[in-house]
């Protein structure tokens, strides 16, 4: 028996479609980098600023889950919680903020499929 014949041949059409999808994603990423590189420096600083978030740590997962339950925040959102939502649930009024950048319109189809399950 020929061992090569025992393997399922690669579906060329599926491979080509995956290659085209991958190249399209890379092109979208390249375009986004190009767009960001053309932004004025001040706007680029605001978009890439990491000084607007903090981390809250507990001694155990059970403590974290109890905290989220009291605030009625879904347990699946335990890593990143929207600060505006948290402030509202804690009764804190935050000053308004002017956000002058838009989020990318690109939605990764694999991530989209995960959110729909």
Short mmCIF file of C-alpha atoms in Angstrom, two decimals:
data_model
loop_
_atom_site.label_atom_id
_atom_site.label_comp_id
_atom_site.label_asym_id
_atom_site.label_seq_id
_atom_site.Cartn_x
_atom_site.Cartn_y
_atom_site.Cartn_z
CA UNK A 1 0.00 0.00 0.00
CA UNK A 2 1.29 3.41 -0.94
CA UNK A 3 1.49 5.54 2.23
CA UNK A 4 1.04 8.80 0.33
CA UNK A 5 -2.30 7.60 -0.99
CA UNK A 6 -3.53 7.05 2.59
CA UNK A 7 -3.53 10.79 3.34
CA UNK A 8 -6.46 12.99 2.44
CA UNK A 9 -5.35 15.39 -0.29
CA UNK A 10 -5.36 19.08 0.66
CA UNK A 11 -8.39 20.92 -0.58
CA UNK A 12 -6.75 23.52 -2.81
CA UNK A 13 -9.84 25.72 -2.99
CA UNK A 14 -10.17 25.87 0.81
CA UNK A 15 -6.48 26.68 1.13
CA UNK A 16 -6.70 29.41 -1.49
CA UNK A 17 -9.76 30.94 0.23
CA UNK A 18 -7.97 30.93 3.59
CA UNK A 19 -4.92 32.53 1.96
CA UNK A 20 -7.07 35.26 0.40
CA UNK A 21 -8.84 35.92 3.73
CA UNK A 22 -5.51 36.11 5.54
CA UNK A 23 -4.10 38.51 2.95
CA UNK A 24 -7.22 40.68 3.24
CA UNK A 25 -6.79 40.81 7.03
CA UNK A 26 -3.15 41.77 6.62
CA UNK A 27 -4.13 44.51 4.20
CA UNK A 28 -6.71 45.85 6.67
CA UNK A 29 -4.05 45.89 9.37
CA UNK A 30 -1.58 47.66 7.09
CA UNK A 31 -4.18 50.30 6.24
CA UNK A 32 -4.95 50.85 9.92
CA UNK A 33 -1.26 51.33 10.74
CA UNK A 34 -0.97 53.75 7.84
CA UNK A 35 -4.02 55.69 9.05
CA UNK A 36 -2.63 55.95 12.58
CA UNK A 37 0.78 57.06 11.29
CA UNK A 38 -0.91 60.02 9.54
CA UNK A 39 -2.72 61.21 12.68
CA UNK A 40 -1.53 64.39 14.34
CA UNK A 41 0.88 63.60 17.20
CA UNK A 42 -1.57 64.74 19.91
CA UNK A 43 -4.34 62.48 18.61
CA UNK A 44 -1.93 59.56 18.20
CA UNK A 45 -0.91 60.04 21.85
CA UNK A 46 -4.55 59.89 22.96
CA UNK A 47 -5.25 56.76 20.92
CA UNK A 48 -2.23 54.88 22.27
CA UNK A 49 -2.32 56.24 25.83
CA UNK A 50 -2.36 53.51 28.45
CA UNK A 51 -2.79 55.83 31.42
CA UNK A 52 -6.58 55.63 31.57
CA UNK A 53 -6.98 52.19 33.09
CA UNK A 54 -6.14 50.44 36.35
CA UNK A 55 -6.11 46.93 37.73
CA UNK A 56 -8.04 45.73 40.77
CA UNK A 57 -6.75 42.59 42.46
CA UNK A 58 -8.39 40.24 44.91
CA UNK A 59 -6.94 37.46 47.05
CA UNK A 60 -8.94 34.77 45.26
CA UNK A 61 -11.20 34.11 42.29
CA UNK A 62 -14.08 33.61 44.70
CA UNK A 63 -13.64 37.18 45.97
CA UNK A 64 -13.60 38.50 42.41
CA UNK A 65 -16.76 36.60 41.50
CA UNK A 66 -18.52 37.84 44.67
CA UNK A 67 -17.54 41.44 43.80
CA UNK A 68 -18.83 41.11 40.24
CA UNK A 69 -22.04 39.46 41.43
CA UNK A 70 -22.85 42.31 43.80
CA UNK A 71 -22.34 44.79 40.97
CA UNK A 72 -24.34 42.61 38.55
CA UNK A 73 -21.43 42.40 36.11
CA UNK A 74 -21.39 39.13 34.11
CA UNK A 75 -18.64 36.79 35.30
CA UNK A 76 -17.46 36.32 31.71
CA UNK A 77 -16.44 40.00 31.71
CA UNK A 78 -14.09 39.54 34.67
CA UNK A 79 -10.85 40.68 33.02
CA UNK A 80 -11.87 44.04 31.57
CA UNK A 81 -14.74 46.00 33.05
CA UNK A 82 -15.91 49.25 31.45
CA UNK A 83 -14.95 52.01 33.88
CA UNK A 84 -18.10 53.99 33.11
CA UNK A 85 -20.27 50.98 33.94
CA UNK A 86 -18.36 50.32 37.15
CA UNK A 87 -18.59 53.97 38.24
CA UNK A 88 -22.32 54.00 37.56
CA UNK A 89 -22.86 50.81 39.60
CA UNK A 90 -20.84 52.29 42.47
CA UNK A 91 -22.82 55.56 42.32
CA UNK A 92 -19.84 57.63 41.19
CA UNK A 93 -20.37 60.54 38.80
CA UNK A 94 -17.46 60.93 36.44
CA UNK A 95 -16.59 64.12 34.57
CA UNK A 96 -17.40 63.99 30.87
CA UNK A 97 -14.60 63.10 28.50
CA UNK A 98 -14.13 64.11 24.90
CA UNK A 99 -13.03 61.08 22.93
CA UNK A 100 -11.89 62.28 19.54
CA UNK A 101 -10.90 59.03 17.93
CA UNK A 102 -12.99 56.30 16.45
CA UNK A 103 -12.51 52.63 17.01
CA UNK A 104 -11.59 50.54 14.02
CA UNK A 105 -14.51 49.30 11.94
CA UNK A 106 -12.68 46.02 11.39
CA UNK A 107 -14.20 43.13 13.32
CA UNK A 108 -12.30 39.87 13.23
CA UNK A 109 -14.77 37.28 11.92
CA UNK A 110 -13.40 34.56 14.22
CA UNK A 111 -13.91 36.74 17.30
CA UNK A 112 -17.36 37.73 16.02
CA UNK A 113 -18.30 34.04 15.75
CA UNK A 114 -17.19 33.50 19.37
CA UNK A 115 -19.44 36.29 20.62
CA UNK A 116 -22.43 34.87 18.77
CA UNK A 117 -22.16 31.43 20.41
#
